[in-house]
Structures are given as structure tokens and as C-alpha cells.
mmCIF file with all atom_site columns, C-alpha atoms in Angstrom:
data_model
loop_
_atom_site.group_PDB
_atom_site.id
_atom_site.type_symbol
_atom_site.label_atom_id
_atom_site.label_alt_id
_atom_site.label_comp_id
_atom_site.label_asym_id
_atom_site.label_entity_id
_atom_site.label_seq_id
_atom_site.pdbx_PDB_ins_code
_atom_site.Cartn_x
_atom_site.Cartn_y
_atom_site.Cartn_z
_atom_site.occupancy
_atom_site.B_iso_or_equiv
_atom_site.pdbx_formal_charge
_atom_site.auth_seq_id
_atom_site.auth_comp_id
_atom_site.auth_asym_id
_atom_site.auth_atom_id
_atom_site.pdbx_PDB_model_num
ATOM 1   C CA . PRO A 1 1   ? -53.885 92.630  39.088 1.00 55.00 ? 1   PRO A CA 1
ATOM 2   C CA . PHE A 1 2   ? -53.307 93.788  35.499 1.00 70.00 ? 2   PHE A CA 1
ATOM 3   C CA . ALA A 1 3   ? -50.767 96.454  34.532 1.00 81.00 ? 3   ALA A CA 1
ATOM 4   C CA . ALA A 1 4   ? -51.757 98.963  31.853 1.00 84.00 ? 4   ALA A CA 1
ATOM 5   C CA . THR A 1 5   ? -50.193 98.372  28.447 1.00 87.00 ? 5   THR A CA 1
ATOM 6   C CA . LEU A 1 6   ? -51.037 101.946 27.494 1.00 85.00 ? 6   LEU A CA 1
ATOM 7   C CA . ALA A 1 7   ? -51.770 104.252 30.429 1.00 88.00 ? 7   ALA A CA 1
ATOM 8   C CA . ILE A 1 8   ? -54.254 107.050 29.717 1.00 87.00 ? 8   ILE A CA 1
ATOM 9   C CA . CYS A 1 9   ? -54.654 110.126 31.908 1.00 90.00 ? 9   CYS A CA 1
ATOM 10  C CA . ALA A 1 10  ? -57.724 111.988 30.667 1.00 91.00 ? 10  ALA A CA 1
ATOM 11  C CA . ASP A 1 11  ? -61.352 112.845 31.325 1.00 93.00 ? 11  ASP A CA 1
ATOM 12  C CA . ALA A 1 12  ? -63.068 109.432 31.340 1.00 91.00 ? 12  ALA A CA 1
ATOM 13  C CA . SER A 1 13  ? -66.137 110.462 29.340 1.00 91.00 ? 13  SER A CA 1
ATOM 14  C CA . ALA A 1 14  ? -64.206 112.302 26.656 1.00 92.00 ? 14  ALA A CA 1
ATOM 15  C CA . SER A 1 15  ? -61.503 109.651 26.322 1.00 91.00 ? 15  SER A CA 1
ATOM 16  C CA . LEU A 1 16  ? -63.997 106.783 26.044 1.00 88.00 ? 16  LEU A CA 1
ATOM 17  C CA . ALA A 1 17  ? -65.980 108.662 23.421 1.00 89.00 ? 17  ALA A CA 1
ATOM 18  C CA . ALA A 1 18  ? -62.784 109.255 21.436 1.00 90.00 ? 18  ALA A CA 1
ATOM 19  C CA . ILE A 1 19  ? -61.789 105.588 21.688 1.00 86.00 ? 19  ILE A CA 1
ATOM 20  C CA . ALA A 1 20  ? -65.274 104.530 20.565 1.00 83.00 ? 20  ALA A CA 1
ATOM 21  C CA . ASP A 1 21  ? -65.032 106.816 17.528 1.00 84.00 ? 21  ASP A CA 1
ATOM 22  C CA . GLU A 1 22  ? -61.692 105.283 16.577 1.00 83.00 ? 22  GLU A CA 1
ATOM 23  C CA . LEU A 1 23  ? -62.991 101.746 16.936 1.00 77.00 ? 23  LEU A CA 1
ATOM 24  C CA . GLY A 1 24  ? -65.942 102.383 14.660 1.00 70.00 ? 24  GLY A CA 1
ATOM 25  C CA . ASP A 1 25  ? -68.420 99.544  14.083 1.00 67.00 ? 25  ASP A CA 1
ATOM 26  C CA . VAL A 1 26  ? -67.319 96.554  16.153 1.00 61.00 ? 26  VAL A CA 1
ATOM 27  C CA . ASN A 1 27  ? -70.563 94.572  16.033 1.00 62.00 ? 27  ASN A CA 1
ATOM 28  C CA . GLY A 1 28  ? -68.913 91.910  13.960 1.00 60.00 ? 28  GLY A CA 1
ATOM 29  C CA . ASP A 1 29  ? -66.396 91.298  16.708 1.00 69.00 ? 29  ASP A CA 1
ATOM 30  C CA . THR A 1 30  ? -68.955 91.036  19.525 1.00 72.00 ? 30  THR A CA 1
ATOM 31  C CA . ALA A 1 31  ? -69.006 87.247  19.669 1.00 76.00 ? 31  ALA A CA 1
ATOM 32  C CA . ARG A 1 32  ? -65.220 87.064  19.624 1.00 76.00 ? 32  ARG A CA 1
ATOM 33  C CA . ALA A 1 33  ? -64.955 89.694  22.349 1.00 76.00 ? 33  ALA A CA 1
ATOM 34  C CA . ARG A 1 34  ? -67.457 87.879  24.552 1.00 77.00 ? 34  ARG A CA 1
ATOM 35  C CA . ALA A 1 35  ? -65.567 84.648  24.099 1.00 81.00 ? 35  ALA A CA 1
ATOM 36  C CA . ALA A 1 36  ? -62.315 86.374  25.067 1.00 80.00 ? 36  ALA A CA 1
ATOM 37  C CA . VAL A 1 37  ? -63.903 87.848  28.183 1.00 78.00 ? 37  VAL A CA 1
ATOM 38  C CA . SER A 1 38  ? -65.351 84.460  29.114 1.00 79.00 ? 38  SER A CA 1
ATOM 39  C CA . ASP A 1 39  ? -61.942 82.827  28.719 1.00 81.00 ? 39  ASP A CA 1
ATOM 40  C CA . LEU A 1 40  ? -60.307 85.531  30.835 1.00 81.00 ? 40  LEU A CA 1
ATOM 41  C CA . LYS A 1 41  ? -62.877 85.066  33.613 1.00 79.00 ? 41  LYS A CA 1
ATOM 42  C CA . ALA A 1 42  ? -62.262 81.329  33.604 1.00 80.00 ? 42  ALA A CA 1
ATOM 43  C CA . THR A 1 43  ? -58.510 81.904  33.837 1.00 79.00 ? 43  THR A CA 1
ATOM 44  C CA . VAL A 1 44  ? -58.963 84.268  36.783 1.00 79.00 ? 44  VAL A CA 1
ATOM 45  C CA . ARG A 1 45  ? -61.189 81.746  38.585 1.00 77.00 ? 45  ARG A CA 1
ATOM 46  C CA . GLU A 1 46  ? -58.541 79.062  38.185 1.00 78.00 ? 46  GLU A CA 1
ATOM 47  C CA . LYS A 1 47  ? -56.105 81.274  40.100 1.00 80.00 ? 47  LYS A CA 1
ATOM 48  C CA . ASP A 1 48  ? -58.460 81.853  43.053 1.00 78.00 ? 48  ASP A CA 1
ATOM 49  C CA . SER A 1 49  ? -57.005 81.192  46.482 1.00 83.00 ? 49  SER A CA 1
ATOM 50  C CA . ARG A 1 50  ? -59.073 79.016  48.794 1.00 82.00 ? 50  ARG A CA 1
ATOM 51  C CA . GLU A 1 51  ? -60.493 82.084  50.548 1.00 84.00 ? 51  GLU A CA 1
ATOM 52  C CA . THR A 1 52  ? -61.219 83.895  47.280 1.00 87.00 ? 52  THR A CA 1
ATOM 53  C CA . ALA A 1 53  ? -63.009 80.834  45.907 1.00 89.00 ? 53  ALA A CA 1
ATOM 54  C CA . LEU A 1 54  ? -65.131 80.696  49.069 1.00 90.00 ? 54  LEU A CA 1
ATOM 55  C CA . LEU A 1 55  ? -66.068 84.368  48.806 1.00 92.00 ? 55  LEU A CA 1
ATOM 56  C CA . ARG A 1 56  ? -66.810 83.972  45.100 1.00 92.00 ? 56  ARG A CA 1
ATOM 57  C CA . ARG A 1 57  ? -69.343 81.224  45.820 1.00 94.00 ? 57  ARG A CA 1
ATOM 58  C CA . VAL A 1 58  ? -71.150 83.465  48.282 1.00 96.00 ? 58  VAL A CA 1
ATOM 59  C CA . LEU A 1 59  ? -71.126 86.429  45.904 1.00 97.00 ? 59  LEU A CA 1
ATOM 60  C CA . ASP A 1 60  ? -72.336 84.245  43.036 1.00 96.00 ? 60  ASP A CA 1
ATOM 61  C CA . THR A 1 61  ? -75.260 83.122  45.187 1.00 97.00 ? 61  THR A CA 1
ATOM 62  C CA . ILE A 1 62  ? -76.144 86.701  46.095 1.00 98.00 ? 62  ILE A CA 1
ATOM 63  C CA . ARG A 1 63  ? -75.847 87.800  42.464 1.00 97.00 ? 63  ARG A CA 1
ATOM 64  C CA . ALA A 1 64  ? -78.127 84.994  41.312 1.00 97.00 ? 64  ALA A CA 1
ATOM 65  C CA . GLY A 1 65  ? -80.742 85.949  43.901 1.00 97.00 ? 65  GLY A CA 1
ATOM 66  C CA . LEU A 1 66  ? -80.939 89.642  42.976 1.00 98.00 ? 66  LEU A CA 1
ATOM 67  C CA . PRO A 1 67  ? -82.333 91.216  39.799 1.00 96.00 ? 67  PRO A CA 1
ATOM 68  C CA . ASP A 1 68  ? -79.877 92.717  37.315 1.00 94.00 ? 68  ASP A CA 1
ATOM 69  C CA . ASP A 1 69  ? -80.808 96.288  38.229 1.00 96.00 ? 69  ASP A CA 1
ATOM 70  C CA . ALA A 1 70  ? -80.492 95.789  41.983 1.00 97.00 ? 70  ALA A CA 1
ATOM 71  C CA . VAL A 1 71  ? -78.433 98.392  43.821 1.00 98.00 ? 71  VAL A CA 1
ATOM 72  C CA . VAL A 1 72  ? -75.890 96.936  46.248 1.00 98.00 ? 72  VAL A CA 1
ATOM 73  C CA . ALA A 1 73  ? -74.205 99.113  48.882 1.00 98.00 ? 73  ALA A CA 1
ATOM 74  C CA . SER A 1 74  ? -71.054 97.487  50.242 1.00 97.00 ? 74  SER A CA 1
ATOM 75  C CA . ASP A 1 75  ? -68.908 98.176  53.290 1.00 95.00 ? 75  ASP A CA 1
ATOM 76  C CA . MET A 1 76  ? -65.207 97.911  54.058 1.00 93.00 ? 76  MET A CA 1
ATOM 77  C CA . THR A 1 77  ? -64.980 94.142  54.384 1.00 91.00 ? 77  THR A CA 1
ATOM 78  C CA . LEU A 1 78  ? -63.189 91.255  52.682 1.00 89.00 ? 78  LEU A CA 1
ATOM 79  C CA . ILE A 1 79  ? -66.280 90.049  50.867 1.00 93.00 ? 79  ILE A CA 1
ATOM 80  C CA . ALA A 1 80  ? -66.851 93.521  49.411 1.00 94.00 ? 80  ALA A CA 1
ATOM 81  C CA . TYR A 1 81  ? -63.193 93.845  48.380 1.00 92.00 ? 81  TYR A CA 1
ATOM 82  C CA . ALA A 1 82  ? -63.679 90.593  46.494 1.00 92.00 ? 82  ALA A CA 1
ATOM 83  C CA . GLY A 1 83  ? -66.960 91.927  45.113 1.00 94.00 ? 83  GLY A CA 1
ATOM 84  C CA . ASN A 1 84  ? -65.195 94.992  43.720 1.00 93.00 ? 84  ASN A CA 1
ATOM 85  C CA . GLU A 1 85  ? -63.471 92.620  41.306 1.00 89.00 ? 85  GLU A CA 1
ATOM 86  C CA . MET A 1 86  ? -65.886 89.748  40.817 1.00 91.00 ? 86  MET A CA 1
ATOM 87  C CA . PHE A 1 87  ? -69.487 90.885  41.429 1.00 95.00 ? 87  PHE A CA 1
ATOM 88  C CA . PRO A 1 88  ? -71.083 91.222  37.963 1.00 92.00 ? 88  PRO A CA 1
ATOM 89  C CA . VAL A 1 89  ? -72.809 94.572  37.439 1.00 93.00 ? 89  VAL A CA 1
ATOM 90  C CA . GLU A 1 90  ? -74.469 95.166  34.073 1.00 87.00 ? 90  GLU A CA 1
ATOM 91  C CA . GLN A 1 91  ? -75.863 98.653  34.743 1.00 89.00 ? 91  GLN A CA 1
ATOM 92  C CA . PRO A 1 92  ? -74.256 101.844 36.079 1.00 91.00 ? 92  PRO A CA 1
ATOM 93  C CA . GLY A 1 93  ? -74.872 102.970 39.634 1.00 93.00 ? 93  GLY A CA 1
ATOM 94  C CA . CYS A 1 94  ? -75.611 99.490  40.939 1.00 96.00 ? 94  CYS A CA 1
ATOM 95  C CA . TRP A 1 95  ? -72.495 98.834  43.054 1.00 97.00 ? 95  TRP A CA 1
ATOM 96  C CA . LEU A 1 96  ? -71.802 101.411 45.759 1.00 97.00 ? 96  LEU A CA 1
ATOM 97  C CA . HIS A 1 97  ? -68.511 101.166 47.649 1.00 95.00 ? 97  HIS A CA 1
ATOM 98  C CA . PRO A 1 98  ? -66.630 103.778 49.733 1.00 93.00 ? 98  PRO A CA 1
ATOM 99  C CA . VAL A 1 99  ? -63.499 103.696 47.570 1.00 88.00 ? 99  VAL A CA 1
ATOM 100 C CA . GLY A 1 100 ? -60.672 105.890 48.835 1.00 81.00 ? 100 GLY A CA 1
ATOM 101 C CA . PHE A 1 101 ? -62.155 107.220 52.034 1.00 80.00 ? 101 PHE A CA 1
ATOM 102 C CA . GLY A 1 102 ? -62.732 103.684 53.336 1.00 81.00 ? 102 GLY A CA 1
ATOM 103 C CA . THR A 1 103 ? -65.730 104.440 55.524 1.00 88.00 ? 103 THR A CA 1
ATOM 104 C CA . LEU A 1 104 ? -66.556 101.649 57.962 1.00 90.00 ? 104 LEU A CA 1
ATOM 105 C CA . GLY A 1 105 ? -70.308 101.471 58.480 1.00 95.00 ? 105 GLY A CA 1
ATOM 106 C CA . TYR A 1 106 ? -71.127 102.865 55.029 1.00 97.00 ? 106 TYR A CA 1
ATOM 107 C CA . ALA A 1 107 ? -73.244 100.032 53.633 1.00 97.00 ? 107 ALA A CA 1
ATOM 108 C CA . LEU A 1 108 ? -76.417 100.154 55.731 1.00 98.00 ? 108 LEU A CA 1
ATOM 109 C CA . PRO A 1 109 ? -77.154 103.905 55.655 1.00 97.00 ? 109 PRO A CA 1
ATOM 110 C CA . ALA A 1 110 ? -76.143 104.047 51.977 1.00 97.00 ? 110 ALA A CA 1
ATOM 111 C CA . ALA A 1 111 ? -78.551 101.212 51.174 1.00 98.00 ? 111 ALA A CA 1
ATOM 112 C CA . ILE A 1 112 ? -81.375 102.885 53.096 1.00 98.00 ? 112 ILE A CA 1
ATOM 113 C CA . GLY A 1 113 ? -80.825 106.111 51.190 1.00 97.00 ? 113 GLY A CA 1
ATOM 114 C CA . ALA A 1 114 ? -80.557 104.301 47.869 1.00 97.00 ? 114 ALA A CA 1
ATOM 115 C CA . LYS A 1 115 ? -83.827 102.496 48.522 1.00 97.00 ? 115 LYS A CA 1
ATOM 116 C CA . VAL A 1 116 ? -85.566 105.792 49.194 1.00 96.00 ? 116 VAL A CA 1
ATOM 117 C CA . GLY A 1 117 ? -84.112 107.121 45.948 1.00 96.00 ? 117 GLY A CA 1
ATOM 118 C CA . VAL A 1 118 ? -84.853 104.219 43.565 1.00 95.00 ? 118 VAL A CA 1
ATOM 119 C CA . GLY A 1 119 ? -88.276 103.264 44.877 1.00 93.00 ? 119 GLY A CA 1
ATOM 120 C CA . ASP A 1 120 ? -89.443 99.819  43.780 1.00 93.00 ? 120 ASP A CA 1
ATOM 121 C CA . ARG A 1 121 ? -86.049 98.610  42.593 1.00 96.00 ? 121 ARG A CA 1
ATOM 122 C CA . VAL A 1 122 ? -84.290 96.098  44.823 1.00 97.00 ? 122 VAL A CA 1
ATOM 123 C CA . VAL A 1 123 ? -81.565 97.437  47.105 1.00 98.00 ? 123 VAL A CA 1
ATOM 124 C CA . ALA A 1 124 ? -79.280 95.363  49.328 1.00 98.00 ? 124 ALA A CA 1
ATOM 125 C CA . ALA A 1 125 ? -76.405 95.964  51.737 1.00 98.00 ? 125 ALA A CA 1
ATOM 126 C CA . ILE A 1 126 ? -73.247 93.885  52.204 1.00 98.00 ? 126 ILE A CA 1
ATOM 127 C CA . ALA A 1 127 ? -71.212 94.471  55.368 1.00 97.00 ? 127 ALA A CA 1
ATOM 128 C CA . GLY A 1 128 ? -68.695 92.724  57.575 1.00 94.00 ? 128 GLY A CA 1
ATOM 129 C CA . ASP A 1 129 ? -69.295 91.763  61.182 1.00 91.00 ? 129 ASP A CA 1
ATOM 130 C CA . TYR A 1 130 ? -67.172 94.602  62.542 1.00 89.00 ? 130 TYR A CA 1
ATOM 131 C CA . GLY A 1 131 ? -67.930 97.441  60.120 1.00 90.00 ? 131 GLY A CA 1
ATOM 132 C CA . PHE A 1 132 ? -71.646 96.748  60.374 1.00 95.00 ? 132 PHE A CA 1
ATOM 133 C CA . GLN A 1 133 ? -71.550 97.668  64.037 1.00 93.00 ? 133 GLN A CA 1
ATOM 134 C CA . TYR A 1 134 ? -70.460 101.226 63.249 1.00 94.00 ? 134 TYR A CA 1
ATOM 135 C CA . THR A 1 135 ? -73.970 102.062 62.041 1.00 97.00 ? 135 THR A CA 1
ATOM 136 C CA . ILE A 1 136 ? -76.040 99.110  63.237 1.00 96.00 ? 136 ILE A CA 1
ATOM 137 C CA . ASN A 1 137 ? -78.494 101.507 64.879 1.00 96.00 ? 137 ASN A CA 1
ATOM 138 C CA . GLU A 1 138 ? -79.703 102.428 61.388 1.00 97.00 ? 138 GLU A CA 1
ATOM 139 C CA . LEU A 1 139 ? -81.627 99.151  61.440 1.00 97.00 ? 139 LEU A CA 1
ATOM 140 C CA . ALA A 1 140 ? -84.207 101.196 63.321 1.00 97.00 ? 140 ALA A CA 1
ATOM 141 C CA . THR A 1 141 ? -84.466 103.630 60.403 1.00 97.00 ? 141 THR A CA 1
ATOM 142 C CA . ALA A 1 142 ? -84.890 100.842 57.855 1.00 97.00 ? 142 ALA A CA 1
ATOM 143 C CA . ALA A 1 143 ? -87.499 99.171  60.055 1.00 97.00 ? 143 ALA A CA 1
ATOM 144 C CA . GLU A 1 144 ? -89.377 102.434 60.520 1.00 96.00 ? 144 GLU A CA 1
ATOM 145 C CA . LEU A 1 145 ? -89.480 102.890 56.740 1.00 96.00 ? 145 LEU A CA 1
ATOM 146 C CA . GLY A 1 146 ? -90.659 99.303  56.276 1.00 95.00 ? 146 GLY A CA 1
ATOM 147 C CA . GLN A 1 147 ? -88.052 98.654  53.618 1.00 94.00 ? 147 GLN A CA 1
ATOM 148 C CA . PRO A 1 148 ? -87.775 95.099  52.208 1.00 95.00 ? 148 PRO A CA 1
ATOM 149 C CA . LEU A 1 149 ? -84.017 95.425  52.463 1.00 97.00 ? 149 LEU A CA 1
ATOM 150 C CA . PRO A 1 150 ? -81.729 92.360  52.417 1.00 98.00 ? 150 PRO A CA 1
ATOM 151 C CA . ILE A 1 151 ? -78.769 93.098  54.687 1.00 98.00 ? 151 ILE A CA 1
ATOM 152 C CA . PHE A 1 152 ? -75.935 90.601  54.208 1.00 98.00 ? 152 PHE A CA 1
ATOM 153 C CA . VAL A 1 153 ? -73.522 90.449  57.139 1.00 97.00 ? 153 VAL A CA 1
ATOM 154 C CA . TRP A 1 154 ? -70.345 88.434  56.526 1.00 94.00 ? 154 TRP A CA 1
ATOM 155 C CA . ASN A 1 155 ? -69.377 87.169  59.966 1.00 92.00 ? 155 ASN A CA 1
ATOM 156 C CA . ASN A 1 156 ? -65.959 85.547  60.231 1.00 84.00 ? 156 ASN A CA 1
ATOM 157 C CA . ASN A 1 157 ? -65.447 86.894  63.782 1.00 74.00 ? 157 ASN A CA 1
ATOM 158 C CA . LEU A 1 158 ? -62.373 88.681  62.531 1.00 68.00 ? 158 LEU A CA 1
ATOM 159 C CA . LEU A 1 159 ? -61.032 91.896  61.081 1.00 66.00 ? 159 LEU A CA 1
ATOM 160 C CA . GLY A 1 160 ? -59.873 89.756  58.205 1.00 67.00 ? 160 GLY A CA 1
ATOM 161 C CA . ALA A 1 161 ? -57.981 92.217  56.017 1.00 72.00 ? 161 ALA A CA 1
ATOM 162 C CA . ILE A 1 162 ? -56.089 93.733  58.944 1.00 71.00 ? 162 ILE A CA 1
ATOM 163 C CA . HIS A 1 163 ? -55.330 90.279  60.359 1.00 66.00 ? 163 HIS A CA 1
ATOM 164 C CA . ALA A 1 164 ? -53.948 89.118  57.000 1.00 73.00 ? 164 ALA A CA 1
ATOM 165 C CA . ASP A 1 165 ? -51.864 92.270  56.680 1.00 73.00 ? 165 ASP A CA 1
ATOM 166 C CA . MET A 1 166 ? -50.360 91.763  60.135 1.00 76.00 ? 166 MET A CA 1
ATOM 167 C CA . VAL A 1 167 ? -49.506 88.150  59.363 1.00 75.00 ? 167 VAL A CA 1
ATOM 168 C CA . SER A 1 168 ? -47.937 89.036  55.999 1.00 77.00 ? 168 SER A CA 1
ATOM 169 C CA . LYS A 1 169 ? -45.696 91.594  57.714 1.00 75.00 ? 169 LYS A CA 1
ATOM 170 C CA . GLY A 1 170 ? -44.678 89.238  60.498 1.00 83.00 ? 170 GLY A CA 1
ATOM 171 C CA . ILE A 1 171 ? -46.667 91.101  63.163 1.00 82.00 ? 171 ILE A CA 1
ATOM 172 C CA . GLN A 1 172 ? -48.366 89.167  65.930 1.00 77.00 ? 172 GLN A CA 1
ATOM 173 C CA . PRO A 1 173 ? -52.114 89.702  65.277 1.00 73.00 ? 173 PRO A CA 1
ATOM 174 C CA . ASN A 1 174 ? -53.526 92.050  67.895 1.00 69.00 ? 174 ASN A CA 1
ATOM 175 C CA . ALA A 1 175 ? -57.036 93.422  68.524 1.00 66.00 ? 175 ALA A CA 1
ATOM 176 C CA . VAL A 1 176 ? -58.460 91.863  65.355 1.00 69.00 ? 176 VAL A CA 1
ATOM 177 C CA . THR A 1 177 ? -60.653 89.186  66.952 1.00 73.00 ? 177 THR A CA 1
ATOM 178 C CA . GLN A 1 178 ? -63.698 90.698  68.581 1.00 77.00 ? 178 GLN A CA 1
ATOM 179 C CA . VAL A 1 179 ? -66.648 89.356  70.550 1.00 79.00 ? 179 VAL A CA 1
ATOM 180 C CA . ASN A 1 180 ? -69.643 89.810  68.290 1.00 89.00 ? 180 ASN A CA 1
ATOM 181 C CA . PRO A 1 181 ? -73.274 90.184  69.313 1.00 92.00 ? 181 PRO A CA 1
ATOM 182 C CA . ASP A 1 182 ? -75.947 87.726  68.239 1.00 95.00 ? 182 ASP A CA 1
ATOM 183 C CA . PHE A 1 183 ? -76.733 89.515  64.976 1.00 96.00 ? 183 PHE A CA 1
ATOM 184 C CA . VAL A 1 184 ? -79.972 87.650  64.321 1.00 97.00 ? 184 VAL A CA 1
ATOM 185 C CA . ALA A 1 185 ? -81.296 88.397  67.806 1.00 97.00 ? 185 ALA A CA 1
ATOM 186 C CA . LEU A 1 186 ? -80.187 92.012  67.486 1.00 96.00 ? 186 LEU A CA 1
ATOM 187 C CA . ALA A 1 187 ? -82.001 92.378  64.161 1.00 97.00 ? 187 ALA A CA 1
ATOM 188 C CA . LYS A 1 188 ? -85.185 91.071  65.722 1.00 97.00 ? 188 LYS A CA 1
ATOM 189 C CA . ALA A 1 189 ? -84.755 93.488  68.615 1.00 97.00 ? 189 ALA A CA 1
ATOM 190 C CA . TYR A 1 190 ? -84.842 96.270  66.019 1.00 97.00 ? 190 TYR A CA 1
ATOM 191 C CA . ARG A 1 191 ? -88.108 94.835  64.611 1.00 96.00 ? 191 ARG A CA 1
ATOM 192 C CA . CYS A 1 192 ? -86.347 93.413  61.566 1.00 97.00 ? 192 CYS A CA 1
ATOM 193 C CA . HIS A 1 193 ? -86.264 89.834  60.354 1.00 97.00 ? 193 HIS A CA 1
ATOM 194 C CA . GLY A 1 194 ? -83.081 87.919  61.074 1.00 97.00 ? 194 GLY A CA 1
ATOM 195 C CA . VAL A 1 195 ? -81.842 84.609  59.639 1.00 97.00 ? 195 VAL A CA 1
ATOM 196 C CA . ARG A 1 196 ? -78.625 82.611  59.684 1.00 97.00 ? 196 ARG A CA 1
ATOM 197 C CA . PRO A 1 197 ? -78.481 80.251  56.656 1.00 96.00 ? 197 PRO A CA 1
ATOM 198 C CA . GLU A 1 198 ? -76.501 77.066  57.112 1.00 95.00 ? 198 GLU A CA 1
ATOM 199 C CA . SER A 1 199 ? -75.821 76.465  53.409 1.00 95.00 ? 199 SER A CA 1
ATOM 200 C CA . LEU A 1 200 ? -75.736 78.311  50.104 1.00 96.00 ? 200 LEU A CA 1
ATOM 201 C CA . GLY A 1 201 ? -79.080 76.734  49.265 1.00 95.00 ? 201 GLY A CA 1
ATOM 202 C CA . GLU A 1 202 ? -80.574 78.222  52.412 1.00 96.00 ? 202 GLU A CA 1
ATOM 203 C CA . LEU A 1 203 ? -78.953 81.542  51.520 1.00 97.00 ? 203 LEU A CA 1
ATOM 204 C CA . SER A 1 204 ? -80.797 81.521  48.184 1.00 97.00 ? 204 SER A CA 1
ATOM 205 C CA . GLY A 1 205 ? -84.071 80.900  49.981 1.00 97.00 ? 205 GLY A CA 1
ATOM 206 C CA . ALA A 1 206 ? -83.351 83.644  52.500 1.00 98.00 ? 206 ALA A CA 1
ATOM 207 C CA . ILE A 1 207 ? -82.734 86.134  49.688 1.00 98.00 ? 207 ILE A CA 1
ATOM 208 C CA . ALA A 1 208 ? -86.014 85.240  47.997 1.00 98.00 ? 208 ALA A CA 1
ATOM 209 C CA . ASP A 1 209 ? -87.895 85.689  51.274 1.00 97.00 ? 209 ASP A CA 1
ATOM 210 C CA . ALA A 1 210 ? -86.158 88.996  52.024 1.00 98.00 ? 210 ALA A CA 1
ATOM 211 C CA . LEU A 1 211 ? -87.185 90.511  48.696 1.00 97.00 ? 211 LEU A CA 1
ATOM 212 C CA . VAL A 1 212 ? -90.889 90.120  49.502 1.00 96.00 ? 212 VAL A CA 1
ATOM 213 C CA . ALA A 1 213 ? -90.695 90.762  53.258 1.00 96.00 ? 213 ALA A CA 1
ATOM 214 C CA . ASP A 1 214 ? -92.597 93.516  55.044 1.00 94.00 ? 214 ASP A CA 1
ATOM 215 C CA . ARG A 1 215 ? -89.425 94.841  56.676 1.00 96.00 ? 215 ARG A CA 1
ATOM 216 C CA . PRO A 1 216 ? -85.614 94.576  56.439 1.00 97.00 ? 216 PRO A CA 1
ATOM 217 C CA . THR A 1 217 ? -84.003 91.136  56.738 1.00 98.00 ? 217 THR A CA 1
ATOM 218 C CA . LEU A 1 218 ? -80.556 90.683  58.234 1.00 98.00 ? 218 LEU A CA 1
ATOM 219 C CA . ILE A 1 219 ? -78.921 87.624  56.682 1.00 98.00 ? 219 ILE A CA 1
ATOM 220 C CA . GLU A 1 220 ? -75.905 86.505  58.696 1.00 97.00 ? 220 GLU A CA 1
ATOM 221 C CA . MET A 1 221 ? -73.421 84.573  56.563 1.00 96.00 ? 221 MET A CA 1
ATOM 222 C CA . THR A 1 222 ? -70.440 82.610  57.866 1.00 91.00 ? 222 THR A CA 1
ATOM 223 C CA . PRO A 1 223 ? -67.597 80.643  56.249 1.00 89.00 ? 223 PRO A CA 1
ATOM 224 C CA . ASP A 1 224 ? -69.144 77.455  57.697 1.00 89.00 ? 224 ASP A CA 1
ATOM 225 C CA . MET A 1 225 ? -72.216 78.118  55.553 1.00 88.00 ? 225 MET A CA 1
ATOM 226 C CA . VAL A 1 226 ? -70.060 77.521  52.468 1.00 85.00 ? 226 VAL A CA 1
ATOM 227 C CA . ARG A 1 227 ? -67.890 74.728  53.829 1.00 72.00 ? 227 ARG A CA 1
ATOM 228 C CA . GLY A 1 228 ? -70.799 72.782  55.284 1.00 57.00 ? 228 GLY A CA 1
#
């Protein structure tokens, strides 16, 4: 959303080191910088569309329920696209998203692998109702490993980004509304926990329970959960 005032094409590590050297000691400006960032975030929030504001509330709830060093693997879905811009991440390597290649079904297997790699640290997956079904069978792998893995499935019964793109181009939406399975029942069939919170408060409770569970927990989230 922001155009570069000065575009830089260079090795990221080398260029950032050079910029840091030029800046020198900026500790005295820390408070001012934080205030500027806070003001910018507030300005961005004020410009949220209704849908963006809804997604932000869900992401804020998820963020509040996870520790700062949690690793989150996200799929190709509207809520993850929003998360790319608004999900706060304070440490490197904590937000995994298939940028560029756009792999549907990425989140669940990536989260399982990340959990194996980071051990006791919290790992979660965020997927959409359609993309999740590309690799839903990996629930069996997570269950077999006994991972306390929160799996957030955003279910709007729609290929939302494609639907919006069709509408914006004046195309009659086609093949973007699918018949979904009962995700909670399907999770239980895979020997996982499955819950469907009816409010953001219930979502917070579901996250807390998932982090201490003896197996993965699929948490199905819907727009009605926020509007209710």
C-alpha cells in the first residue's frame, strides 16, 4: 500500500548493515520512533474495510492467545493475506507463508514440520476452508505424532479472494462456492480435537485449551463468530 520514496535493489543483509552504520546511535530516538509507528498503525486501522476489520479482530485474538515466539504457518487464504500485513511478529522465522508460489494446502504440513523442528515452542496453522482440504489428510500425521497443534480453519464457505476478483472485473462468480465437510467431525474422525467457537471469547478459550491438549485441535472459525 506504500510506494517507496527511495527504491533500493541490493543484498538485504549488506544493505541493512550499511544503513545501520550510517544511522549510528539512534537510541535517543527510540521513543519517538515507537510513537510514529503507533500513530501509523492507528491510521491504517481507521482505513480498514468492513471485511478487513473483521479479519483483524480474529487475528488479534489469535495473536493474543499465542506466545511471542510461536511459529505460525499460513495458507493461501484471505485471513492469511490480511495476516501478512497485520499479524505482529517480533522474532524472525515465526510467520511462514508460501509467498510467490502460492501453494494451496501449505499450512498444515508446514506446521507439522515446524513443530518437529522447534520442539517445545508453540506452532500453529492458519488455513482457509478450501485450501485446507488439499492436505487435510495430514491431520493423521499430526495425530500420530501427538502434537498439541492449534489448526485454525477460516470457513466462509467461499473462495473469497477469487470471488472478489471476479466481482471486481465484472465476471459472474463461478465455481467459488463449494460444499464443505463438517470440519469438526472430520477432525475427530482423524483422532484430533475439533471445536467451533461461537464468539471471539470462545476462540480465546479454544486456543488456551489447544496449547495444552494431548493432540492437534482443529478450530473452525466463521464470520458469524465475529459478528455474533
